[in-house]
Coordinates of C-alpha atoms and ligand atoms in Angstrom, one line a residue:
M4 CA 0.0 -0.1 -0.1
Y5 CA 1.6 3.4 -1.1
F6 CA -0.6 5.7 0.9
G7 CA 0.6 5.7 4.5
S8 CA 3.8 3.8 3.6
V9 CA 7.1 5.3 4.6
K10 CA 7.8 5.9 0.9
F11 CA 4.6 8.0 0.7
F12 CA 5.6 10.1 3.6
K13 CA 9.1 10.5 2.1
H14 CA 7.6 11.8 -1.2
L15 CA 5.2 14.1 0.7
I16 CA 8.1 15.6 2.5
Y17 CA 10.0 16.1 -0.8
L18 CA 6.9 17.6 -2.4
T19 CA 6.4 20.0 0.6
M20 CA 10.0 21.1 0.4
V21 CA 9.8 21.7 -3.4
L22 CA 6.7 23.8 -2.8
I23 CA 8.2 25.8 -0.1
L24 CA 11.4 26.4 -2.1
S25 CA 9.6 27.4 -5.3
G26 CA 7.2 29.5 -3.3
G27 CA 10.0 31.3 -1.7
A28 CA 11.8 31.9 -4.9
L29 CA 8.7 33.3 -6.5
G30 CA 8.2 35.4 -3.4
I31 CA 11.7 36.8 -3.6
Y32 CA 11.4 37.4 -7.3
T33 CA 8.1 39.4 -6.8
L34 CA 9.4 41.3 -3.9
S35 CA 12.7 42.2 -5.6
K36 CA 10.8 43.2 -8.7
E37 CA 8.6 45.4 -6.6
L38 CA 11.6 46.8 -4.8
W39 CA 13.4 47.5 -8.1
G40 CA 10.4 49.2 -9.5
R41 CA 10.3 51.5 -6.6
Y42 CA 14.0 52.1 -6.8
A43 CA 13.8 53.0 -10.4
L44 CA 10.9 55.3 -9.9
K45 CA 12.8 57.0 -7.1
T46 CA 15.9 57.3 -9.2
A47 CA 13.8 58.9 -12.2
G48 CA 12.0 61.0 -9.6
A49 CA 15.2 62.2 -8.3
A50 CA 16.4 63.2 -11.7
V51 CA 13.4 65.2 -12.4
T52 CA 13.6 66.7 -8.9
D53 CA 17.1 67.9 -9.9
V54 CA 15.9 69.7 -13.0
I55 CA 13.1 71.3 -11.1
V56 CA 15.6 72.5 -8.3
V57 CA 17.7 74.1 -11.1
E58 CA 14.8 75.8 -12.7
A59 CA 13.2 76.8 -9.5
P60 CA 13.2 80.5 -8.4
S61 CA 16.3 81.4 -6.4
P62 CA 16.3 80.2 -2.9
S63 CA 15.5 82.4 0.1
P64 CA 18.5 84.2 1.4
A65 CA 18.7 81.7 4.3
E66 CA 19.2 78.9 1.8
E67 CA 21.7 80.9 -0.4
P68 CA 25.3 79.6 -0.3
E69 CA 27.6 81.9 1.5
E70 CA 29.9 82.6 -1.5
T71 CA 28.4 82.9 -5.0
P72 CA 31.1 82.1 -7.6
E73 CA 31.7 85.0 -10.0
P74 CA 31.1 84.1 -13.7
V75 CA 34.4 83.7 -15.5
S76 CA 35.0 86.7 -17.5
F77 CA 38.1 87.9 -19.5
E78 CA 37.1 91.4 -18.6
Q79 CA 38.8 90.8 -15.2
M80 CA 42.2 90.1 -16.6
P81 CA 44.6 92.6 -15.1
Y82 CA 46.5 93.2 -18.3
Q83 CA 43.3 94.6 -19.8
S84 CA 43.6 97.8 -17.7
A85 CA 47.4 98.0 -18.5
Y86 CA 48.5 100.3 -21.2
P87 CA 45.3 102.2 -21.4
E88 CA 46.3 104.3 -24.5
L89 CA 47.2 101.1 -26.4
Y90 CA 44.1 100.9 -28.6
T91 CA 43.3 101.5 -32.1
Q92 CA 40.2 102.3 -34.2
R93 CA 39.0 99.1 -35.7
A94 CA 37.7 99.5 -39.4
E95 CA 34.0 99.4 -39.7
Q96 CA 34.3 96.8 -42.5
L97 CA 36.8 94.7 -43.9
R98 CA 37.4 94.2 -47.6
R99 CA 38.8 91.3 -49.5
G100 CA 40.6 92.1 -52.8
T101 CA 40.4 90.3 -56.1
K102 CA 43.7 89.4 -57.5
T103 CA 45.6 91.3 -55.0
A104 CA 49.1 90.8 -53.9
Y105 CA 50.4 92.1 -50.5
L106 CA 54.2 92.0 -50.3
T107 CA 55.2 92.0 -46.7
F108 CA 58.7 92.4 -45.3
D109 CA 59.5 91.4 -41.7
D110 CA 62.4 92.2 -39.6
G111 CA 63.4 95.6 -41.1
P112 CA 64.7 98.1 -41.2
S113 CA 68.1 97.0 -42.3
A114 CA 70.9 97.5 -44.7
R115 CA 68.5 96.1 -47.3
T116 CA 65.6 98.5 -46.7
L117 CA 66.7 101.2 -49.1
E118 CA 67.4 98.8 -51.9
I119 CA 64.0 97.3 -51.4
L120 CA 62.3 100.8 -51.4
A121 CA 64.1 101.6 -54.7
I122 CA 62.8 98.5 -56.4
L123 CA 59.2 99.1 -55.2
K124 CA 59.5 102.6 -56.5
E125 CA 60.8 101.5 -59.8
H126 CA 58.0 99.2 -60.3
D127 CA 55.4 101.5 -58.7
V128 CA 54.2 98.9 -56.2
K129 CA 53.4 99.5 -52.5
A130 CA 54.3 97.1 -49.8
T131 CA 54.0 96.6 -46.0
F132 CA 56.9 96.7 -43.6
F133 CA 56.4 94.8 -40.3
V134 CA 59.3 96.4 -38.5
L135 CA 61.5 95.7 -35.5
T136 CA 62.0 98.9 -33.5
K137 CA 64.8 98.2 -31.1
N138 CA 67.9 99.8 -32.5
S139 CA 65.9 100.9 -35.6
D140 CA 66.9 104.0 -37.6
P141 CA 64.0 106.5 -37.2
D142 CA 64.9 108.1 -40.5
I143 CA 64.4 104.8 -42.4
L144 CA 61.1 104.1 -40.6
K145 CA 60.0 107.6 -41.7
R146 CA 61.2 107.0 -45.3
I147 CA 59.1 103.9 -45.5
V148 CA 55.9 105.8 -44.6
E149 CA 56.9 108.8 -46.8
E150 CA 57.3 106.5 -49.8
G151 CA 53.7 105.5 -49.4
H152 CA 54.2 102.0 -47.9
A153 CA 52.4 100.6 -44.8
I154 CA 54.3 100.2 -41.5
G155 CA 53.2 97.7 -38.9
I156 CA 54.6 96.2 -35.8
H157 CA 56.6 93.1 -35.7
T158 CA 58.0 93.6 -32.3
H159 CA 60.4 95.8 -30.4
S160 CA 63.0 93.0 -29.2
H161 CA 62.1 90.1 -31.5
K162 CA 63.0 87.9 -28.6
Y163 CA 60.5 85.0 -28.8
T164 CA 61.1 83.6 -25.4
E165 CA 60.6 87.0 -23.8
I166 CA 57.6 88.3 -25.7
Y167 CA 55.6 85.0 -25.5
R168 CA 56.2 84.5 -21.8
S169 CA 52.9 86.1 -21.1
V170 CA 50.2 88.4 -22.5
E171 CA 51.6 91.2 -20.2
A172 CA 55.1 90.7 -21.6
Y173 CA 53.9 90.8 -25.1
L174 CA 51.9 94.0 -24.4
A175 CA 55.0 95.6 -22.9
D176 CA 57.1 94.9 -26.0
F177 CA 54.2 95.9 -28.3
Q178 CA 53.9 99.3 -26.5
A179 CA 57.5 100.0 -26.9
A180 CA 57.3 99.2 -30.7
Y181 CA 54.1 101.2 -31.0
D182 CA 55.8 104.3 -29.4
T183 CA 59.0 104.0 -31.5
I184 CA 57.0 103.9 -34.7
Y185 CA 54.8 106.8 -33.6
R186 CA 57.7 109.0 -32.6
A187 CA 59.6 108.4 -35.8
T188 CA 56.7 108.5 -38.4
A189 CA 53.7 110.0 -36.7
V190 CA 51.8 106.9 -37.7
K191 CA 49.8 105.0 -35.1
P192 CA 50.3 101.6 -36.3
G193 CA 47.0 99.5 -36.3
I194 CA 48.4 96.3 -37.9
F195 CA 50.9 93.8 -36.8
R196 CA 52.6 90.6 -37.4
F197 CA 53.4 88.1 -34.7
P198 CA 57.1 86.9 -34.8
G199 CA 56.8 83.4 -36.0
G200 CA 53.2 83.8 -37.1
S201 CA 50.3 83.9 -34.9
I202 CA 50.6 80.2 -33.8
N203 CA 54.1 79.1 -33.2
A204 CA 56.2 76.9 -30.9
Y205 CA 56.7 79.7 -28.4
N206 CA 53.2 81.0 -27.8
R207 CA 51.2 77.8 -27.6
G208 CA 50.1 78.2 -24.1
I209 CA 48.8 81.8 -24.5
Y210 CA 48.1 82.3 -28.2
Q211 CA 44.2 82.4 -27.7
E212 CA 44.4 84.7 -24.9
L213 CA 47.0 86.9 -26.7
I214 CA 45.0 87.1 -29.9
S215 CA 41.8 87.9 -28.1
E216 CA 43.5 90.7 -26.2
M217 CA 45.1 92.2 -29.3
L218 CA 41.8 92.0 -31.2
R219 CA 40.0 93.5 -28.3
R220 CA 42.3 96.6 -28.5
G221 CA 41.5 96.9 -32.2
F222 CA 44.7 95.7 -33.6
L223 CA 44.6 93.4 -36.7
Y224 CA 47.4 90.8 -37.3
Y225 CA 48.3 89.3 -40.7
D226 CA 49.8 85.9 -41.2
W227 CA 50.7 84.8 -44.6
N228 CA 49.6 82.3 -47.3
I229 CA 52.8 82.3 -49.4
S230 CA 56.4 82.2 -48.0
T231 CA 59.5 83.2 -50.0
M232 CA 61.3 80.8 -47.8
D233 CA 64.1 83.4 -47.8
T234 CA 65.2 82.3 -44.3
V235 CA 66.6 79.2 -45.7
P236 CA 70.4 79.7 -45.7
H237 CA 71.9 80.4 -49.0
I238 CA 68.7 80.2 -50.9
K239 CA 69.1 81.3 -54.4
P240 CA 67.0 84.3 -56.0
E241 CA 65.5 81.9 -58.6
M242 CA 64.3 79.6 -55.8
I243 CA 62.8 82.5 -54.0
V244 CA 61.0 83.5 -57.3
H245 CA 59.8 79.9 -57.6
N246 CA 58.5 79.6 -54.1
V247 CA 56.2 82.5 -54.7
T248 CA 55.0 81.7 -58.2
A249 CA 54.4 78.0 -57.5
A250 CA 52.2 78.8 -54.5
V251 CA 49.9 81.4 -56.2
E252 CA 47.6 78.7 -57.5
D253 CA 44.1 80.2 -57.8
K254 CA 44.6 82.5 -54.8
D255 CA 42.8 85.9 -55.0
N256 CA 44.8 87.4 -52.2
L257 CA 48.4 86.8 -51.8
F258 CA 50.0 87.6 -48.5
I259 CA 53.6 87.1 -49.3
L260 CA 56.2 86.7 -46.5
A261 CA 59.6 88.1 -47.2
H262 CA 62.5 89.4 -44.9
D263 CA 64.2 92.7 -44.8
S264 CA 67.3 91.9 -42.9
H265 CA 71.1 92.4 -43.6
D266 CA 71.7 89.0 -45.1
K267 CA 68.8 88.9 -47.4
K268 CA 70.5 90.1 -50.6
N269 CA 68.9 87.3 -52.6
T270 CA 65.5 88.5 -51.5
V271 CA 66.4 91.9 -53.0
K272 CA 67.6 90.2 -56.2
A273 CA 64.5 88.2 -56.5
L274 CA 62.1 91.1 -55.9
P275 CA 61.8 92.5 -59.4
E276 CA 61.1 89.1 -60.9
I277 CA 58.4 88.3 -58.3
I278 CA 56.7 91.7 -59.0
T279 CA 56.9 91.4 -62.8
R280 CA 55.7 87.8 -62.9
L281 CA 52.7 88.5 -60.6
K282 CA 51.7 91.7 -62.5
D283 CA 51.8 89.4 -65.7
Q284 CA 49.3 87.2 -64.0
G285 CA 47.1 90.2 -63.4
Y286 CA 47.8 90.8 -59.8
V287 CA 47.6 94.3 -58.4
F288 CA 50.0 95.2 -55.5
E289 CA 48.6 96.9 -52.5
K290 CA 49.7 97.7 -49.0
I291 CA 48.0 96.3 -46.0
E292 CA 45.7 98.7 -44.1
N293 CA 43.4 97.7 -41.3
T294 CA 40.6 97.5 -43.8
V295 CA 42.0 94.5 -45.4
E296 CA 40.7 91.3 -44.2
P297 CA 43.5 89.3 -42.6
V298 CA 44.8 85.9 -43.5
V299 CA 45.4 84.0 -40.2
F300 CA 46.6 80.6 -39.3
A301 CA 44.5 78.1 -37.4
Y302 CA 45.2 74.8 -35.8
P303 CA 43.6 72.0 -37.8
H304 CA 40.3 71.0 -36.3
Ligands
ZN411 ZN1 60.7 88.2 -37.5

């Protein structure tokens, strides 16, 4: 007889145990599901609450944090109040020429300046001189302006490690260059060229701040889109000509970098050919004024 036998009771016990265990598991499952649901709800609720708190009207004074952080503003940089005269009138509108060549000479005046001026006069073209003012001859600075060319700031000292140490250091140097040019020529320069270009190995840490500050003061800087590469040692005049003509492509505005320094005899030799070739291609030479839309370097995005 199965019912009432030891075997029956054994099976009954097993069955009861199975029922208790599965019931428990089901219970735990249901409970945990319920709890999770509540937790998830709470989390979502918390998120919503956060948003509401942010959008809520400002808390009563008692709840207000003791120190309200000031919004970050470049208006508070100390160098902005330095050199209060170092401002220039920004042009209302910038123009972009068609088939225009801007010859630019950095680092002058030098023993080459008068030779360059003579060639420019002979070919009846105007150019732009970004000058170094420390130890510069005021008569030559004046002559550049008198012959109808543009004069801009390159630096006073030309010492990269000093001028790019900080925005303050750059401004100090810039003010010295500005004053020297003004004293010699009566021109208040409104344009400049950064030594090494606006983005270089020396100003990496400050270039954005520096550019912002110079633009805030109204000064426009010009990089270049064609280099004569005349800083390459012993470069031949033909190579200098080639470096320019090969880079023209279909550019409408040529900002040509050349140097006016003692050892740049080959730049002087190359100059007539550069002018003639570009004129033949239909380019008109102009000097840079602060109404000319600048060409500027940018880090690749
Ligand atoms: Zn230079």
